[in-house]
Coordinates of C-alpha atoms in Angstrom, one line a residue:
Chain A
M1 CA 50.5 -68.6 53.3
T2 CA 49.0 -66.5 56.1
P3 CA 45.4 -67.1 56.8
P4 CA 43.2 -64.2 55.7
D5 CA 41.9 -63.2 59.1
V6 CA 45.4 -62.8 60.5
A7 CA 46.3 -60.6 57.5
L8 CA 43.3 -58.4 58.2
A9 CA 44.0 -57.9 61.8
P10 CA 45.8 -54.6 62.6
P11 CA 49.5 -55.1 63.0
R12 CA 50.8 -54.9 66.5
P13 CA 53.0 -51.9 66.9
G14 CA 56.6 -53.0 67.3
P15 CA 59.3 -51.0 69.0
L16 CA 60.3 -49.3 65.8
P17 CA 56.9 -47.8 64.8
S18 CA 56.5 -46.6 68.4
L19 CA 59.9 -44.9 68.2
V20 CA 58.8 -43.3 64.8
K21 CA 55.7 -42.0 66.5
Y22 CA 57.6 -40.2 69.2
A23 CA 60.2 -39.0 66.7
R24 CA 57.3 -37.4 64.8
I25 CA 56.1 -35.6 68.0
F26 CA 59.6 -34.4 68.4
R27 CA 59.6 -32.9 64.9
V28 CA 56.2 -31.2 65.2
A29 CA 57.2 -29.6 68.5
L30 CA 60.5 -28.4 67.0
I31 CA 58.7 -26.7 64.1
E32 CA 56.2 -25.2 66.5
R33 CA 59.0 -23.8 68.6
M34 CA 60.6 -22.2 65.5
T35 CA 57.4 -20.4 64.4
Y36 CA 57.9 -17.4 66.6
R37 CA 61.5 -16.7 65.8
S38 CA 61.7 -12.9 66.4
D39 CA 60.0 -13.2 69.8
F40 CA 62.3 -16.1 70.6
L41 CA 65.3 -14.0 69.7
L42 CA 64.1 -11.0 71.8
G43 CA 63.6 -13.4 74.7
T44 CA 67.1 -14.8 74.3
I45 CA 68.6 -11.3 74.3
L46 CA 66.7 -10.3 77.4
R47 CA 67.9 -13.5 79.0
F48 CA 71.4 -12.0 79.2
L49 CA 70.4 -9.0 81.2
P50 CA 70.1 -10.9 84.6
I51 CA 73.5 -12.5 83.9
V52 CA 75.1 -9.1 83.4
T53 CA 73.6 -7.6 86.5
T54 CA 74.4 -10.7 88.6
V55 CA 78.1 -10.6 87.6
L56 CA 78.1 -6.9 88.5
L57 CA 76.4 -7.5 91.8
W58 CA 78.9 -10.2 92.8
R59 CA 81.8 -8.1 91.8
A60 CA 80.4 -5.4 94.2
I61 CA 80.0 -8.0 96.9
Y62 CA 83.6 -9.2 96.6
E63 CA 84.9 -5.7 96.5
G64 CA 82.8 -4.7 99.5
S65 CA 83.9 -7.7 101.6
G66 CA 87.6 -7.2 100.8
Q67 CA 88.1 -11.0 101.0
A68 CA 89.4 -13.2 98.2
E69 CA 87.2 -16.2 99.1
L70 CA 83.6 -16.5 100.2
G71 CA 82.3 -19.9 101.1
G72 CA 85.3 -21.5 99.3
F73 CA 84.6 -19.6 96.1
N74 CA 86.9 -16.9 94.9
Y75 CA 85.4 -14.2 92.7
R76 CA 86.3 -15.9 89.4
E77 CA 84.9 -19.2 90.6
M78 CA 81.8 -17.5 91.8
I79 CA 81.0 -15.9 88.4
A80 CA 81.9 -19.2 86.7
Y81 CA 79.6 -21.0 89.1
L82 CA 76.7 -18.6 88.4
L83 CA 77.2 -18.9 84.6
L84 CA 77.3 -22.6 84.9
T85 CA 74.1 -22.8 86.8
N86 CA 72.4 -21.2 83.8
I87 CA 73.6 -24.2 81.8
S88 CA 72.2 -26.5 84.5
R89 CA 68.9 -24.6 84.4
M90 CA 68.8 -24.8 80.7
F91 CA 68.5 -28.6 81.1
S92 CA 66.5 -28.9 84.3
S93 CA 63.9 -26.1 84.1
M94 CA 60.6 -27.1 82.6
P95 CA 58.5 -24.0 82.1
G96 CA 54.8 -24.8 81.7
L97 CA 55.1 -28.6 82.2
A98 CA 53.3 -29.0 85.5
G99 CA 50.8 -26.3 84.7
G100 CA 50.1 -28.0 81.3
I101 CA 49.4 -31.3 83.0
A102 CA 47.1 -29.7 85.5
R103 CA 45.3 -27.9 82.7
E104 CA 44.7 -31.2 80.8
V105 CA 43.2 -32.7 83.9
R106 CA 41.1 -29.7 84.7
E107 CA 39.8 -29.1 81.2
G108 CA 39.3 -32.8 80.5
T109 CA 41.6 -32.8 77.4
L110 CA 43.6 -35.6 79.2
K111 CA 41.2 -38.1 77.7
R112 CA 42.9 -38.0 74.4
Y113 CA 45.8 -39.9 75.9
L114 CA 43.4 -42.4 77.3
I115 CA 41.7 -43.2 74.0
Q116 CA 44.7 -42.9 71.8
P117 CA 47.7 -45.3 71.8
L118 CA 49.8 -42.5 73.4
D119 CA 51.3 -42.3 76.8
L120 CA 50.9 -38.8 78.5
L121 CA 54.4 -38.9 80.0
G122 CA 56.0 -40.3 76.9
Y123 CA 54.3 -37.6 74.8
L124 CA 55.4 -34.8 77.1
L125 CA 58.9 -36.2 77.4
S126 CA 59.5 -36.3 73.7
S127 CA 58.0 -32.8 73.0
R128 CA 60.0 -31.5 76.0
V129 CA 63.2 -32.9 74.5
A130 CA 62.3 -31.1 71.2
H131 CA 61.8 -27.8 73.0
K132 CA 65.1 -28.3 74.8
V133 CA 66.9 -29.2 71.6
A134 CA 65.5 -26.1 69.9
Y135 CA 66.3 -23.9 72.8
I136 CA 69.8 -25.2 73.3
T137 CA 70.6 -25.0 69.6
M138 CA 69.2 -21.5 69.3
S139 CA 71.0 -20.2 72.3
F140 CA 74.2 -22.1 71.6
L141 CA 75.8 -19.3 69.7
P142 CA 74.9 -16.5 72.2
Y143 CA 76.0 -18.7 75.1
A144 CA 79.2 -19.7 73.3
G145 CA 79.8 -15.9 72.8
L146 CA 79.0 -15.2 76.5
F147 CA 81.3 -18.0 77.7
Y148 CA 84.0 -16.8 75.3
L149 CA 83.7 -13.2 76.7
C150 CA 83.7 -14.6 80.2
R151 CA 86.6 -17.0 79.5
G152 CA 88.7 -15.1 82.1
Y153 CA 86.5 -16.5 84.8
F154 CA 87.3 -20.1 83.9
D155 CA 90.5 -22.2 84.2
G156 CA 90.0 -23.8 80.8
F157 CA 88.1 -26.9 80.2
P158 CA 88.1 -29.7 82.7
D159 CA 89.7 -33.1 81.8
P160 CA 87.7 -35.4 79.5
L161 CA 86.5 -37.7 82.4
Q162 CA 85.2 -34.7 84.3
M163 CA 83.6 -33.3 81.2
L164 CA 81.9 -36.7 80.8
A165 CA 80.6 -36.5 84.3
F166 CA 79.4 -33.0 83.7
V167 CA 77.4 -34.1 80.6
V168 CA 76.0 -37.0 82.5
S169 CA 75.0 -34.8 85.4
L170 CA 73.3 -32.4 82.9
V171 CA 71.3 -35.2 81.2
L172 CA 70.3 -36.5 84.6
A173 CA 69.4 -32.9 85.7
F174 CA 67.0 -32.8 82.7
V175 CA 65.4 -36.1 83.8
V176 CA 65.2 -35.1 87.5
G177 CA 63.7 -31.7 86.5
F178 CA 61.2 -33.3 84.1
Y179 CA 59.9 -35.9 86.4
F180 CA 59.9 -33.6 89.4
E181 CA 57.8 -31.1 87.6
A182 CA 55.6 -33.8 86.1
S183 CA 55.0 -35.1 89.7
V184 CA 54.0 -31.6 90.8
G185 CA 51.7 -31.4 87.8
M186 CA 50.0 -34.7 88.8
V187 CA 48.8 -33.0 92.0
G188 CA 46.3 -31.5 89.6
F189 CA 44.3 -34.7 89.9
W190 CA 43.6 -33.9 93.5
F191 CA 43.5 -30.1 93.5
L192 CA 41.8 -28.3 90.6
E193 CA 44.0 -25.2 90.9
V194 CA 47.7 -25.9 91.2
T195 CA 49.3 -22.9 89.5
S196 CA 49.7 -21.1 92.9
V197 CA 51.2 -24.2 94.6
L198 CA 53.4 -24.4 91.5
Y199 CA 54.7 -20.9 92.0
I200 CA 55.6 -21.7 95.6
V201 CA 57.5 -24.8 94.6
M202 CA 59.3 -23.1 91.7
T203 CA 60.2 -20.0 93.8
L204 CA 61.6 -22.2 96.6
N205 CA 63.4 -24.3 94.0
F206 CA 65.1 -21.2 92.6
F207 CA 66.8 -20.7 95.9
I208 CA 67.4 -24.3 97.2
S209 CA 68.7 -25.6 93.9
G210 CA 71.6 -23.2 94.3
H211 CA 70.6 -21.0 91.3
M212 CA 71.0 -17.8 93.3
L213 CA 74.2 -18.6 95.1
P214 CA 76.4 -21.6 95.9
L215 CA 74.9 -23.7 98.7
D216 CA 78.3 -23.6 100.4
L217 CA 77.8 -19.9 101.2
L218 CA 74.8 -20.7 103.5
P219 CA 75.5 -21.3 107.2
Q220 CA 75.3 -24.8 108.6
P221 CA 73.0 -26.7 109.0
W222 CA 71.3 -25.2 105.9
S223 CA 74.0 -25.9 103.4
G224 CA 74.4 -29.5 104.6
L225 CA 70.6 -30.0 104.5
L226 CA 70.2 -28.6 101.0
K227 CA 73.0 -30.8 99.7
V228 CA 71.0 -33.9 100.8
L229 CA 67.9 -32.8 99.0
P230 CA 67.4 -33.7 95.3
F231 CA 67.0 -30.0 94.2
Q232 CA 70.7 -29.3 94.2
Y233 CA 71.0 -31.6 91.1
M234 CA 69.0 -29.1 89.1
A235 CA 71.5 -26.3 89.4
Y236 CA 74.3 -26.6 92.0
F237 CA 75.7 -30.1 91.3
P238 CA 76.4 -29.9 87.5
A239 CA 78.1 -26.5 88.0
V240 CA 80.5 -27.8 90.8
V241 CA 81.2 -30.9 88.7
F242 CA 82.4 -28.7 85.9
Q243 CA 84.5 -26.7 88.3
G244 CA 86.1 -29.8 89.7
K245 CA 85.0 -29.1 93.2
V246 CA 83.5 -32.6 93.5
R247 CA 85.9 -35.4 92.5
G248 CA 86.7 -39.1 92.8
T249 CA 84.4 -41.3 94.9
E250 CA 82.3 -38.3 96.0
L251 CA 81.6 -37.5 92.4
L252 CA 80.6 -41.1 91.7
L253 CA 78.4 -41.2 94.8
H254 CA 76.6 -38.0 93.8
L255 CA 76.1 -39.2 90.2
A256 CA 74.6 -42.4 91.6
L257 CA 72.4 -40.3 93.9
E258 CA 71.3 -38.1 91.0
L259 CA 70.4 -41.2 89.1
F260 CA 68.5 -42.5 92.1
W261 CA 66.5 -39.3 92.3
A262 CA 65.8 -39.3 88.6
V263 CA 64.4 -42.9 88.8
A264 CA 62.6 -42.0 92.1
F265 CA 60.8 -39.0 90.5
A266 CA 60.0 -41.0 87.4
V267 CA 58.4 -43.7 89.6
L268 CA 56.6 -41.1 91.6
A269 CA 55.2 -39.4 88.5
R270 CA 54.0 -42.7 87.1
T271 CA 52.5 -43.7 90.4
L272 CA 50.7 -40.4 90.9
Y273 CA 49.5 -40.6 87.3
R274 CA 48.0 -44.1 87.8
A275 CA 46.5 -43.1 91.1
G276 CA 45.2 -39.9 89.5
L277 CA 43.6 -41.7 86.6
K278 CA 41.5 -43.6 89.1
R279 CA 40.0 -40.4 90.4
Y280 CA 39.9 -38.7 87.0
S281 CA 36.3 -38.0 85.8
A282 CA 37.0 -36.3 82.5
F283 CA 35.1 -33.1 83.1
G284 CA 34.7 -30.8 80.1
G285 CA 36.6 -31.3 76.9
Chain B
M1 CA 39.2 17.4 81.5
V2 CA 38.2 17.2 85.1
A3 CA 35.1 15.3 84.2
G4 CA 37.2 12.9 82.2
V5 CA 39.6 12.3 85.1
A6 CA 36.6 11.8 87.4
R7 CA 35.1 9.4 84.9
Y8 CA 38.2 7.3 84.7
A9 CA 38.7 7.4 88.4
R10 CA 35.2 6.1 88.9
M11 CA 35.8 3.4 86.3
M12 CA 39.0 2.4 88.0
G13 CA 37.1 2.2 91.4
G14 CA 34.5 0.0 89.7
L15 CA 37.0 -2.3 88.2
A16 CA 38.9 -2.5 91.5
R17 CA 35.7 -3.5 93.3
Y18 CA 34.7 -6.0 90.7
T19 CA 38.1 -7.7 90.6
L20 CA 38.3 -7.7 94.4
A21 CA 34.9 -9.5 94.5
R22 CA 36.2 -12.0 92.0
E23 CA 39.4 -12.6 93.9
M24 CA 37.5 -13.1 97.1
A25 CA 35.4 -15.8 95.5
F26 CA 38.6 -17.9 95.6
R27 CA 40.0 -16.9 99.0
G28 CA 42.3 -19.9 99.3
N29 CA 43.9 -19.1 96.0
F30 CA 44.4 -15.5 97.1
L31 CA 46.1 -16.6 100.3
V32 CA 48.4 -18.9 98.4
K33 CA 49.3 -16.1 96.0
V34 CA 50.1 -13.8 99.0
S35 CA 52.2 -16.6 100.5
V36 CA 54.2 -16.9 97.3
E37 CA 55.1 -13.3 97.5
L38 CA 55.9 -13.6 101.2
L39 CA 58.2 -16.5 100.4
W40 CA 59.8 -14.6 97.6
M41 CA 60.5 -11.7 99.9
G42 CA 61.8 -14.2 102.5
I43 CA 64.2 -15.6 99.9
L44 CA 65.4 -12.1 99.0
V45 CA 66.0 -11.2 102.6
A46 CA 67.7 -14.6 103.2
F47 CA 69.9 -14.1 100.2
Y48 CA 71.1 -10.6 101.3
R49 CA 71.5 -11.7 104.9
V50 CA 73.8 -14.4 103.7
V51 CA 75.7 -11.9 101.6
F52 CA 75.9 -9.3 104.3
A53 CA 77.2 -11.9 106.8
K54 CA 80.3 -11.8 104.5
T55 CA 80.6 -8.1 103.7
S56 CA 79.5 -4.8 105.3
T57 CA 78.8 -2.9 102.1
I58 CA 77.7 -3.6 98.5
A59 CA 78.7 -0.9 96.0
G60 CA 78.8 1.6 98.8
W61 CA 75.4 0.7 100.2
S62 CA 75.4 -0.4 103.9
E63 CA 73.1 -3.2 105.0
P64 CA 70.2 -1.0 106.2
D65 CA 70.5 1.2 103.1
Y66 CA 70.5 -1.8 100.9
F67 CA 67.5 -3.3 102.6
F68 CA 65.7 0.0 102.1
F69 CA 66.5 -0.3 98.4
V70 CA 65.2 -3.9 98.3
G71 CA 62.0 -2.8 100.1
C72 CA 61.6 0.1 97.6
F73 CA 62.1 -2.2 94.7
F74 CA 59.6 -4.7 96.2
A75 CA 57.0 -2.0 96.6
I76 CA 57.3 -0.5 93.1
N77 CA 57.4 -3.9 91.5
G78 CA 54.4 -5.0 93.6
L79 CA 52.4 -1.9 92.5
I80 CA 53.3 -2.6 88.8
E81 CA 52.3 -6.3 89.2
T82 CA 49.0 -5.4 90.9
L83 CA 47.9 -2.8 88.4
F84 CA 49.4 -3.6 85.0
L85 CA 51.4 -6.8 84.6
E86 CA 48.5 -9.3 84.4
N87 CA 46.7 -7.0 81.9
C88 CA 49.7 -6.5 79.7
N89 CA 50.4 -10.2 79.8
E90 CA 47.0 -10.9 78.2
F91 CA 47.6 -8.4 75.4
A92 CA 49.5 -10.8 73.1
E93 CA 46.7 -13.3 73.4
L94 CA 44.1 -10.6 72.5
V95 CA 46.2 -9.8 69.4
R96 CA 46.6 -13.4 68.4
T97 CA 43.0 -14.3 68.7
G98 CA 41.6 -11.0 67.5
D99 CA 39.6 -10.5 70.6
L100 CA 41.3 -7.1 70.9
D101 CA 38.5 -5.9 68.5
F102 CA 36.0 -6.0 71.4
L103 CA 38.2 -3.7 73.5
L104 CA 38.9 -1.3 70.7
L105 CA 35.2 -0.9 70.1
K106 CA 34.4 0.3 73.6
P107 CA 34.0 4.1 74.1
I108 CA 37.0 4.2 76.5
D109 CA 40.6 5.0 76.0
E110 CA 42.3 1.9 74.6
Q111 CA 45.4 2.2 76.6
F112 CA 43.5 2.5 79.8
L113 CA 41.3 -0.4 79.0
I114 CA 44.2 -2.7 78.0
S115 CA 46.5 -1.9 80.8
C116 CA 44.2 -1.2 83.7
R117 CA 41.3 -3.7 83.1
K118 CA 42.0 -5.9 86.0
I119 CA 43.7 -5.5 89.3
D120 CA 45.7 -8.4 90.6
W121 CA 44.9 -8.2 94.3
G122 CA 47.2 -11.1 95.1
T123 CA 50.3 -8.9 94.6
A124 CA 48.8 -5.8 96.3
P125 CA 50.2 -6.8 99.8
N126 CA 53.7 -6.5 98.2
L127 CA 53.3 -2.8 98.6
L128 CA 52.8 -3.3 102.3
M129 CA 55.6 -5.9 102.6
G130 CA 58.0 -3.5 100.8
A131 CA 56.9 -0.7 103.1
I132 CA 57.5 -2.8 106.2
L133 CA 61.0 -3.7 104.9
M134 CA 61.7 0.0 104.2
A135 CA 60.5 0.9 107.7
V136 CA 62.6 -1.7 109.4
A137 CA 65.6 -0.6 107.4
L138 CA 65.0 3.0 108.4
V139 CA 64.8 2.1 112.1
Q140 CA 68.0 0.0 111.9
K141 CA 69.7 2.9 110.2
G142 CA 68.6 5.3 112.9
W143 CA 67.0 7.5 110.3
T144 CA 65.7 10.9 111.5
F145 CA 62.5 12.2 110.0
D146 CA 63.1 14.7 107.2
P147 CA 60.0 16.0 105.4
G148 CA 62.0 17.1 102.3
R149 CA 63.3 13.6 101.8
V150 CA 59.9 12.1 102.3
A151 CA 58.3 14.4 99.8
A152 CA 61.1 13.7 97.3
F153 CA 60.7 10.0 97.9
V154 CA 56.9 10.1 97.2
V155 CA 57.4 12.1 94.0
T156 CA 60.3 9.9 92.7
F157 CA 58.5 6.7 93.8
A158 CA 55.5 7.7 91.6
C159 CA 57.9 8.6 88.8
G160 CA 59.5 5.2 89.2
V161 CA 56.1 3.5 88.8
A162 CA 55.4 5.7 85.8
I163 CA 58.7 4.9 84.1
A164 CA 58.4 1.1 84.8
Y165 CA 54.8 1.2 83.4
S166 CA 56.0 3.0 80.2
F167 CA 58.6 0.4 79.6
M168 CA 56.2 -2.4 80.2
M169 CA 53.7 -0.7 77.8
M170 CA 56.4 -0.6 75.1
L171 CA 57.3 -4.2 75.7
T172 CA 53.7 -5.1 75.4
S173 CA 53.1 -3.1 72.2
V174 CA 55.8 -5.0 70.5
S175 CA 53.7 -8.1 70.5
V176 CA 51.4 -6.6 67.8
W177 CA 54.3 -7.2 65.4
M178 CA 55.8 -10.2 66.9
V179 CA 52.8 -12.2 67.9
R180 CA 54.3 -13.4 71.1
N181 CA 54.4 -16.9 72.3
Q182 CA 56.7 -16.3 75.3
S183 CA 55.0 -14.7 78.2
L184 CA 55.4 -11.1 78.8
M185 CA 55.7 -11.9 82.5
E186 CA 58.9 -13.7 81.8
M187 CA 60.1 -10.9 79.5
W188 CA 59.3 -8.4 82.2
W189 CA 61.1 -10.4 84.8
L190 CA 64.2 -10.5 82.7
F191 CA 64.0 -6.8 81.8
S192 CA 63.3 -5.7 85.3
S193 CA 66.5 -7.4 86.6
L194 CA 68.0 -4.0 85.8
V195 CA 65.8 -2.4 88.4
R196 CA 66.6 -4.9 91.1
Y197 CA 70.1 -3.7 92.1
P198 CA 71.7 -0.3 92.9
R199 CA 73.0 1.7 90.0
E200 CA 76.4 1.8 91.7
I201 CA 77.2 -1.9 90.8
F202 CA 77.7 -0.6 87.2
S203 CA 81.3 0.3 87.8
G204 CA 84.6 -0.6 86.1
R205 CA 85.3 -0.6 82.4
G206 CA 82.4 -1.2 80.1
A207 CA 79.9 -1.5 83.0
E208 CA 80.1 2.2 83.7
M209 CA 79.0 3.0 80.1
L210 CA 76.2 0.4 80.5
G211 CA 75.1 2.1 83.7
R212 CA 75.0 5.5 82.0
F213 CA 73.2 4.0 79.0
F214 CA 70.5 2.6 81.3
T215 CA 70.3 5.9 83.3
F216 CA 70.2 8.4 80.4
V217 CA 69.3 6.7 77.2
V218 CA 67.0 3.8 78.3
P219 CA 66.5 5.2 81.8
I220 CA 65.2 2.1 83.4
L221 CA 67.8 2.3 86.2
L222 CA 66.0 5.4 87.7
V223 CA 63.0 3.3 88.7
S224 CA 64.0 2.1 92.2
N225 CA 67.4 3.8 92.5
V226 CA 66.3 7.4 92.7
P227 CA 63.6 7.0 95.4
A228 CA 65.9 4.9 97.5
D229 CA 68.7 7.3 97.0
V230 CA 66.8 10.4 98.0
M231 CA 65.5 8.7 101.1
V232 CA 68.6 7.1 102.6
R233 CA 71.6 8.5 100.7
V234 CA 72.1 11.7 98.7
L235 CA 69.3 14.1 97.9
D236 CA 70.3 15.2 94.5
P237 CA 67.9 17.8 93.0
G238 CA 69.3 17.3 89.5
M239 CA 68.6 13.6 89.6
I240 CA 65.1 14.3 90.9
A241 CA 64.4 16.8 88.1
W242 CA 65.8 14.3 85.6
T243 CA 63.6 11.5 87.0
V244 CA 60.4 13.7 86.8
A245 CA 61.3 14.7 83.2
V246 CA 62.0 11.1 82.2
A247 CA 58.7 9.9 83.8
A248 CA 56.7 12.5 81.8
A249 CA 58.6 11.8 78.6
S250 CA 58.4 8.0 78.8
L251 CA 54.7 8.1 79.5
W252 CA 54.3 10.2 76.3
V253 CA 56.6 8.1 74.2
S254 CA 55.1 4.8 75.3
R255 CA 51.6 6.1 74.5
R256 CA 52.7 7.2 71.0
F257 CA 54.5 3.8 70.6
F258 CA 51.4 2.0 71.6
H259 CA 49.2 3.9 69.1
V260 CA 51.7 3.2 66.3
A261 CA 51.6 -0.5 67.2
L262 CA 47.8 -0.5 67.3
R263 CA 47.8 0.9 63.7
S264 CA 49.6 -2.3 62.6
Y265 CA 47.0 -4.5 64.3
R266 CA 45.3 -6.5 61.6
S267 CA 42.4 -7.9 63.5
A268 CA 43.2 -11.3 62.2
S269 CA 41.1 -14.4 63.0
S270 CA 38.3 -12.4 64.7

């Protein structure tokens, strides 16, 4: 027999209910994402335009140069690379994440995370995973079609082990991207207006992550420098893993480094969040 | 007619002064916005410098010609962003919340009010940056002054802005039916990727058809191509005439399209 006062006390949330909680957030975010289907579809179609123009631009560049290889990439590898960076970005780009955090701080709505048994980063992470799942599922068919059409640019699938490394690098790219953007968003605790700073970071990231061109094309010391920085894991690295340009111990080393950056940004985001909460004064809301 | 034009010009001047005063209230933010644009231009220049280190031409465009094209695109895009993008971006939200009612009730042309309400001064220097890039490219090219080309450039540049504006207006109008949740800014960025490169890259099987499609059916390719072409490459009167005709037609079509869209506006939740 349990004493009555123990029975009346609210049950401590175990790991399972907590998991259910975040699974519910996932579900709600997924439904929200699917509400504006036609707009989503138009956006997905438009997303292919830059891919087409990029392929054409690089064809013109290779034809103009009269060379078979630029920076260690032949034309087919270059197009394959640029297509693959779209997959990397699909995982690592976090539109609206940092801006959203900064807005919660500025408008004071952040306090709902402080008075509810809900962790801000946990909430954002599970809703972001939902958005990514919706986005990747919705664009799976168009992307499959695109890759099928562009199959001539690829030398078939890499071997299973390499494929596994590719998947791991993509998942880590998501984590790196998420916590990197979250860390940038946490700057909102110190500066009220971060959208402009955000634009600078994102613009720069577009180039230094290797989304525009393989980092190998840049002259030294730039290419070496950019390969040391964590940004390459958000676009360049998964792509070259798929292409088999990084192998063996180098591959393992870079995967370990990617994991390191994922953890480092996670710790950074948490630390900034804690430090930020000390300053937070819950204006508005 | 003249009184109408004068009235709208006055209104535009008033709005420009008002938005400039607002912008200058947050000077730091303005400076950061300008630096983002500078950075973006720097990235574009770095990208093409890297590319031109490996090749001497892209689709028949030499390095100075190509940089003139990039400057031209940058200037047109800057003008579009300064005058219209921010306004059109807010349109979907006005539809969703029903706040559009307040704009429709005002005794001013709806399209003017919706697309020219605010001027985003942060991107205005892009026009200057584009002009500087164009000037540098012309000097490197050893271009000799030709009033005919300059006149053709000014006309086709204005037409390019008009065509781009029309397409943006149509993309904006669609949100009446779709109730957008993705930002028009992103949509526009994706769509305008067609404007970013010379038309000549559309070569080879399939691509040539696509190039013709975007020149004659959905003539978005004319926007930055024709002004850059008439200035540093061929001065083709046929193409200029076509661009002027397209500019006039697309302004008319987009206006009609916008009004059709407005008729479907249900003023929900206001």
